[in-house]
Short mmCIF file of C-alpha atoms in Angstrom, two decimals:
data_model
loop_
_atom_site.label_atom_id
_atom_site.label_comp_id
_atom_site.label_asym_id
_atom_site.label_seq_id
_atom_site.Cartn_x
_atom_site.Cartn_y
_atom_site.Cartn_z
CA MET K 1 3.84 -7.30 12.56
CA ARG K 2 1.09 -4.92 13.54
CA ILE K 3 2.35 -2.14 15.89
CA LEU K 4 0.97 0.80 17.73
CA VAL K 5 3.16 3.81 18.26
CA LEU K 6 2.18 6.32 21.03
CA GLY K 7 3.47 9.40 19.56
CA GLY K 8 5.02 8.82 16.05
CA THR K 9 5.38 12.34 14.51
CA TRP K 10 8.88 13.54 15.66
CA PHE K 11 12.41 12.35 16.47
CA LEU K 12 12.35 8.97 18.01
CA GLY K 13 8.69 8.28 17.57
CA ARG K 14 8.90 9.18 13.85
CA THR K 15 12.01 7.30 13.39
CA VAL K 16 10.26 4.28 14.85
CA VAL K 17 7.45 4.61 12.49
CA GLU K 18 9.51 5.05 9.39
CA GLU K 19 11.67 2.05 10.30
CA ALA K 20 8.77 -0.16 10.90
CA LEU K 21 7.21 0.89 7.56
CA ARG K 22 10.62 0.06 5.96
CA ARG K 23 10.29 -3.45 7.48
CA GLY K 24 6.95 -3.83 5.90
CA TRP K 25 4.97 -3.53 9.18
CA GLN K 26 1.51 -2.18 9.64
CA VAL K 27 1.73 0.91 11.87
CA THR K 28 -0.97 2.92 13.70
CA THR K 29 0.12 6.06 15.48
CA PHE K 30 -1.63 7.77 18.34
CA ASN K 31 -1.02 11.49 19.16
CA ARG K 32 -2.84 14.76 19.53
CA GLY K 33 -1.96 16.00 16.11
CA ARG K 34 -0.21 19.04 17.40
CA SER K 35 3.37 18.41 16.93
CA GLY K 36 4.93 17.31 13.55
CA ALA K 37 3.26 16.05 10.37
CA PRO K 38 2.07 12.42 10.34
CA VAL K 39 4.12 9.79 8.52
CA GLU K 40 2.56 8.70 5.17
CA ARG K 41 1.37 5.12 4.99
CA ALA K 42 0.90 5.04 8.74
CA ALA K 43 -2.61 5.02 10.19
CA THR K 44 -3.23 7.88 12.46
CA VAL K 45 -5.56 8.07 15.48
CA HIS K 46 -6.00 11.47 17.19
CA GLY K 47 -6.41 11.76 20.83
CA ASP K 48 -5.19 12.70 24.34
CA ARG K 49 -3.51 9.98 26.53
CA THR K 50 -4.91 11.73 29.65
CA ILE K 51 -8.48 11.42 28.37
CA PRO K 52 -10.08 8.02 29.31
CA ALA K 53 -12.65 8.17 26.27
CA ASP K 54 -9.80 8.74 24.04
CA LEU K 55 -8.00 5.80 25.33
CA LEU K 56 -11.04 3.57 24.99
CA ARG K 57 -11.57 4.73 21.42
CA LEU K 58 -8.00 4.02 20.63
CA ALA K 59 -8.25 0.46 21.90
CA GLU K 60 -11.11 -0.01 19.46
CA HIS K 61 -8.52 0.04 16.51
CA GLY K 62 -6.57 -2.88 17.90
CA PRO K 63 -5.39 -5.40 18.15
CA TRP K 64 -1.64 -4.97 17.83
CA ASP K 65 1.30 -7.35 18.31
CA ALA K 66 3.03 -4.58 20.16
CA VAL K 67 2.91 -1.03 21.49
CA VAL K 68 5.95 1.19 21.32
CA ASP K 69 5.68 4.11 23.65
CA THR K 70 7.85 7.09 22.94
CA SER K 71 5.63 9.87 24.08
CA ALA K 72 5.47 9.66 27.82
CA SER K 73 8.12 12.15 28.96
CA ALA K 74 5.66 14.65 30.07
CA LEU K 75 3.11 12.26 31.56
CA ALA K 76 2.48 11.40 35.23
CA PRO K 77 2.55 7.64 36.10
CA LYS K 78 -1.12 7.57 36.66
CA ASP K 79 -1.71 8.59 33.05
CA VAL K 80 0.74 6.10 31.72
CA LEU K 81 -1.05 3.49 33.95
CA ALA K 82 -4.44 4.29 32.59
CA GLY K 83 -3.23 4.02 28.93
CA ALA K 84 -1.38 0.76 29.60
CA LYS K 85 -4.69 -0.68 31.28
CA ALA K 86 -6.72 0.30 28.23
CA LEU K 87 -4.45 -1.51 25.84
CA GLU K 88 -3.65 -4.59 27.74
CA SER K 89 -6.08 -6.78 26.06
CA VAL K 90 -5.51 -5.46 22.71
CA ALA K 91 -1.62 -5.56 22.48
CA GLY K 92 0.92 -8.34 22.98
CA GLN K 93 4.05 -6.42 24.16
CA TYR K 94 4.70 -2.93 25.44
CA VAL K 95 8.03 -1.37 24.66
CA TYR K 96 8.53 1.50 26.81
CA VAL K 97 11.16 4.13 26.24
CA SER K 98 12.30 5.39 29.64
CA THR K 99 15.51 7.13 30.66
CA VAL K 100 18.71 6.45 32.76
CA SER K 101 17.29 9.26 34.97
CA ALA K 102 15.17 6.58 36.60
CA TYR K 103 18.07 5.09 38.36
CA GLN K 104 19.10 5.93 42.06
CA GLY K 105 22.64 6.49 41.23
CA TRP K 106 22.30 8.86 38.17
CA PRO K 107 24.32 10.87 37.37
CA ASP K 108 26.83 10.33 40.14
CA GLU K 109 27.57 6.62 39.84
CA PRO K 110 28.41 4.22 37.12
CA LEU K 111 25.20 2.14 36.12
CA THR K 112 24.48 -1.33 34.91
CA GLU K 113 21.06 -2.81 34.02
CA ALA K 114 20.93 -4.38 37.48
CA SER K 115 21.25 -0.93 39.18
CA ALA K 116 18.40 0.19 41.64
CA VAL K 117 15.62 2.23 40.30
CA LEU K 118 14.31 5.24 42.19
CA ASP K 119 11.02 4.95 44.05
CA GLY K 120 7.91 5.94 42.04
CA PRO K 121 4.45 4.55 42.64
CA PRO K 122 2.61 3.51 39.34
CA ASP K 123 -0.40 5.48 40.23
CA ALA K 124 1.31 8.71 41.18
CA ASP K 125 0.33 12.14 39.99
CA ALA K 126 2.44 14.83 38.44
CA GLU K 127 3.14 16.24 42.07
CA TYR K 128 4.90 13.19 43.27
CA GLY K 129 8.50 13.56 43.94
CA ARG K 130 8.76 17.51 43.80
CA MET K 131 11.55 18.95 45.88
CA PRO K 132 10.34 21.32 48.67
CA ASP K 133 11.10 25.03 48.35
CA GLY K 134 14.70 25.75 49.56
CA TRP K 135 15.89 22.28 48.69
CA ASP K 136 19.60 22.41 47.69
CA GLY K 137 20.17 18.73 46.99
CA PRO K 138 19.86 16.72 43.94
CA ASP K 139 16.44 17.25 42.07
CA LEU K 140 15.25 13.60 41.65
CA TYR K 141 11.71 14.67 40.50
CA TYR K 142 11.98 13.57 36.92
CA GLY K 143 13.74 10.41 37.70
CA ARG K 144 11.02 9.42 40.31
CA GLN K 145 8.26 10.21 37.71
CA LYS K 146 9.92 8.11 35.07
CA ALA K 147 10.57 5.26 37.52
CA GLY K 148 6.66 5.46 38.38
CA THR K 149 5.77 5.31 34.71
CA GLU K 150 7.94 2.04 34.27
CA ARG K 151 6.11 0.50 37.02
CA ALA K 152 2.89 1.59 35.67
CA VAL K 153 3.51 -0.44 32.60
CA LEU K 154 4.90 -3.32 34.36
CA VAL K 155 1.92 -3.63 36.63
CA SER K 156 -0.28 -3.70 33.57
CA PHE K 157 1.54 -5.99 31.12
CA GLY K 158 3.67 -7.90 33.41
CA GLU K 159 7.38 -8.70 33.14
CA ASN K 160 7.27 -11.00 30.22
CA ARG K 161 5.29 -8.63 28.18
CA THR K 162 7.23 -5.31 29.01
CA THR K 163 10.42 -3.98 27.56
CA ILE K 164 11.93 -1.05 29.47
CA MET K 165 14.57 0.88 27.48
CA ARG K 166 16.72 3.42 29.33
CA PRO K 167 18.65 5.44 26.98
CA GLY K 168 21.02 8.27 27.89
CA VAL K 169 21.41 11.08 25.25
CA ILE K 170 19.80 10.42 22.01
CA LEU K 171 21.22 12.31 18.83
CA GLY K 172 20.53 12.35 15.21
CA PRO K 173 18.53 13.77 12.41
CA GLY K 174 15.18 15.25 13.64
CA GLU K 175 16.71 16.13 17.15
CA TYR K 176 14.38 18.65 18.87
CA VAL K 177 16.48 19.20 22.03
CA GLY K 178 19.26 21.02 20.07
CA ARG K 179 22.49 19.62 21.65
CA LEU K 180 24.06 18.38 18.37
CA PRO K 181 22.62 21.01 16.05
CA TRP K 182 24.13 23.79 18.43
CA TRP K 183 27.64 22.26 18.23
CA LEU K 184 27.31 21.88 14.34
CA ASN K 185 26.39 25.51 13.94
CA ARG K 186 28.87 26.70 16.39
CA THR K 187 31.75 24.87 14.65
CA ALA K 188 30.43 25.99 11.31
CA ARG K 189 30.93 29.65 12.41
CA GLY K 190 34.57 28.92 13.20
CA GLY K 191 36.92 30.98 15.23
CA ARG K 192 38.12 30.02 18.63
CA ILE K 193 35.66 27.56 20.07
CA VAL K 194 35.49 26.88 23.95
CA ALA K 195 35.59 22.98 24.16
CA PRO K 196 34.45 21.56 27.46
CA GLY K 197 36.85 19.54 29.66
CA SER K 198 39.31 17.32 28.13
CA PRO K 199 39.41 15.84 24.65
CA ASP K 200 40.00 12.40 26.21
CA LYS K 201 36.72 12.59 28.18
CA THR K 202 34.71 9.52 26.98
CA ILE K 203 30.99 10.13 26.03
CA GLN K 204 28.12 7.77 25.02
CA PRO K 205 25.36 9.54 23.04
CA VAL K 206 23.33 6.89 20.88
CA ASP K 207 21.80 7.50 17.37
CA VAL K 208 18.11 7.90 17.32
CA ARG K 209 17.97 5.27 14.34
CA ASP K 210 19.85 2.57 16.35
CA VAL K 211 17.39 3.23 19.36
CA ALA K 212 14.44 2.81 16.99
CA ALA K 213 15.69 -0.37 15.51
CA PHE K 214 16.39 -1.93 18.95
CA ALA K 215 12.87 -1.03 20.09
CA LEU K 216 11.24 -2.70 17.06
CA ASP K 217 13.60 -5.71 17.48
CA ARG K 218 12.34 -6.03 21.12
CA ALA K 219 8.74 -5.72 19.91
CA ASN K 220 9.36 -8.47 17.40
CA ALA K 221 11.10 -10.80 19.95
CA GLN K 222 7.97 -10.82 22.14
CA LEU K 223 10.07 -11.04 25.26
CA GLY K 224 10.35 -8.67 28.34
CA GLY K 225 13.41 -7.12 29.99
CA ALA K 226 15.13 -3.84 31.05
CA PHE K 227 17.95 -2.40 28.92
CA ASN K 228 20.38 0.55 28.97
CA VAL K 229 20.61 2.01 25.65
CA THR K 230 23.96 3.78 24.99
CA ALA K 231 27.06 3.71 23.01
CA PRO K 232 29.74 1.45 24.39
CA ILE K 233 31.76 2.92 27.32
CA GLY K 234 35.18 4.29 26.04
CA ARG K 235 34.43 4.10 22.19
CA GLU K 236 33.72 7.81 21.72
CA THR K 237 35.39 10.93 23.16
CA MET K 238 34.51 14.65 23.43
CA GLY K 239 37.51 15.44 21.33
CA GLY K 240 36.43 13.06 18.59
CA PHE K 241 32.88 14.37 18.58
CA LEU K 242 33.86 18.02 18.24
CA SER K 243 36.61 17.08 15.56
CA ALA K 244 33.76 15.39 13.72
CA CYS K 245 31.69 18.50 14.06
CA LEU K 246 34.63 20.57 12.49
CA GLU K 247 35.32 18.21 9.82
CA THR K 248 31.55 17.80 8.83
CA THR K 249 30.80 21.41 8.71
CA GLY K 250 33.94 22.52 6.97
CA GLY K 251 34.66 24.85 9.81
CA VAL K 252 37.93 26.48 10.21
CA GLY K 253 37.67 26.84 13.85
CA HIS K 254 40.14 25.95 16.50
CA LEU K 255 39.14 24.06 19.76
CA GLU K 256 40.34 25.73 22.79
CA TRP K 257 39.93 23.11 25.72
CA ALA K 258 38.73 24.75 28.97
CA PRO K 259 39.35 22.75 32.24
CA ASP K 260 36.31 21.79 34.29
CA ALA K 261 37.43 23.97 37.03
CA LEU K 262 37.37 27.07 34.71
CA LEU K 263 33.87 26.42 33.52
CA VAL K 264 32.57 25.91 36.94
CA GLU K 265 34.23 29.09 38.03
CA TYR K 266 32.50 31.04 35.13
CA LYS K 267 29.21 29.34 36.16
CA VAL K 268 28.70 27.54 32.74
CA ARG K 269 25.44 25.59 32.96
CA GLN K 270 26.27 21.95 32.77
CA TRP K 271 24.51 20.00 30.16
CA THR K 272 23.21 23.00 28.35
CA GLU K 273 25.40 25.92 27.84
CA LEU K 274 28.03 23.57 26.39
CA PRO K 275 25.94 20.60 25.42
CA LEU K 276 27.04 17.09 26.55
CA TRP K 277 29.42 18.58 29.17
CA ARG K 278 28.93 17.47 32.72
CA THR K 279 31.45 16.78 35.63
CA HIS K 280 29.38 14.10 37.46
CA ALA K 281 31.30 10.73 37.43
CA GLY K 282 28.52 8.44 36.32
CA VAL K 283 27.27 10.50 33.47
CA TRP K 284 29.10 8.62 30.70
CA GLN K 285 29.66 5.37 32.63
CA ILE K 286 26.43 3.42 31.61
CA ASP K 287 26.94 -0.37 30.89
CA SER K 288 24.68 -1.35 28.10
CA SER K 289 26.04 -4.93 27.83
CA GLY K 290 22.64 -6.56 28.00
CA ALA K 291 21.31 -4.57 25.34
CA TYR K 292 24.23 -5.39 23.03
CA ALA K 293 23.78 -9.16 23.83
CA ALA K 294 20.02 -8.68 22.80
CA GLY K 295 21.06 -7.25 19.51
CA LEU K 296 21.64 -3.45 19.91
CA THR K 297 24.10 -2.05 17.58
CA CYS K 298 25.62 1.54 17.61
CA ARG K 299 26.89 3.28 14.70
CA PRO K 300 30.08 5.53 15.16
CA LEU K 301 29.20 9.07 16.36
CA ALA K 302 30.76 10.67 13.37
CA GLU K 303 28.20 9.20 11.19
CA THR K 304 25.50 10.58 13.44
CA VAL K 305 27.20 14.00 13.23
CA ALA K 306 27.50 13.90 9.44
CA ASP K 307 23.79 12.77 9.06
CA THR K 308 22.41 15.48 11.27
CA TRP K 309 24.43 17.98 9.34
CA HIS K 310 23.09 16.91 6.06
CA TRP K 311 19.56 16.75 7.44
CA LEU K 312 19.87 20.42 8.73
CA GLN K 313 21.53 21.56 5.29
CA GLN K 314 18.54 19.98 3.40
CA GLY K 315 16.16 22.27 5.22
CA GLY K 316 15.52 19.97 8.15
CA MET K 317 13.55 21.64 10.87
CA PRO K 318 12.94 20.05 14.44
CA VAL K 319 9.53 20.35 15.90
CA ASP K 320 9.37 23.68 17.84
CA HIS K 321 10.33 22.83 21.49
CA PRO K 322 11.37 25.01 24.25
CA ARG K 323 14.37 22.92 25.15
CA TRP K 324 16.01 24.07 21.90
CA ALA K 325 16.55 27.51 23.29
CA GLU K 326 18.25 26.12 26.40
CA HIS K 327 21.25 25.14 24.61
CA GLY K 328 24.37 27.31 23.77
CA ILE K 329 26.66 29.59 25.47
CA ASP K 330 26.43 33.24 24.89
CA PRO K 331 29.20 34.52 22.61
CA THR K 332 30.17 37.33 25.16
CA LYS K 333 30.58 34.59 27.98
CA GLU K 334 32.43 32.44 25.65
CA ALA K 335 34.88 35.38 24.94
CA LYS K 336 35.52 35.75 28.54
CA ILE K 337 36.31 32.10 28.97
CA LEU K 338 38.68 32.23 26.11
CA ALA K 339 40.33 35.47 27.59
CA ALA K 340 40.87 33.50 30.75
CA LEU K 341 42.65 30.78 28.84
CA ASP K 342 44.98 33.31 27.58
CA ARG K 343 46.04 34.52 30.81
#
């Protein structure tokens, strides 16, 4: 197999490249060369996906059996459309990593792979879907943008040559967002630890290595389709996750479970101040049965926790990214919540 990875230097993109090389495939990466070091043995083309001349120059390096696109999170649909059109004649399949945010029902409703996707034209610019000033409803901007990028690939490559992957939360070695690293560092410090909600709350993070392997399997299959990519519903719990963090780090901390209502009362920002905590009903109710039938396997979350801690302890450093600083609760605020639990 000869593949092109759009991105390829950090987290999921890098993991895709490393796994493809492990399989003996020929890999070309396309990126700006600003984030992360290139993977040895992969050919590198530097360029900007928003510059037409760079896309035309990239196409001259083809053909490829497949494109795996891991770097479109900040691109408008029109930019993904331009890239897909430039590559359509020199690539067989297009595997596009999207997100569950593209669904109309996210995060309030349980989702299946047949759930309705938000509106989003394939040629929309970066302003499409922005909420007006003063809007107090759900912010669908990101989801509409991602829905538009999905359609950009589909109109270029067609359904039979396009795989859409919609992960939820991706964790594992190399994570740049900071969710799992924050919990690992917090449990390593020990003491009384505010644990969000209920220990029995089910969660569905997926390991980056499993997402990468599935992306390459779909590229190799030369078949289209749309797939949710999450761990099975009900297999993992918040209690099991945080206990694994404590065990892995050797922390002597004690988990103090704070009810959702108390965390809301103290205005804890969902999803970030206590990573992975969110009260919306559909967040951890994502059916990925189509992906399992197509070959997705998800390792136990405790293995992801242990391997990420090992990566950090070996000096692993994520690519510098502003989202890292968004995660984690201030110790003073945590102390106030602990005091409220004692009352």
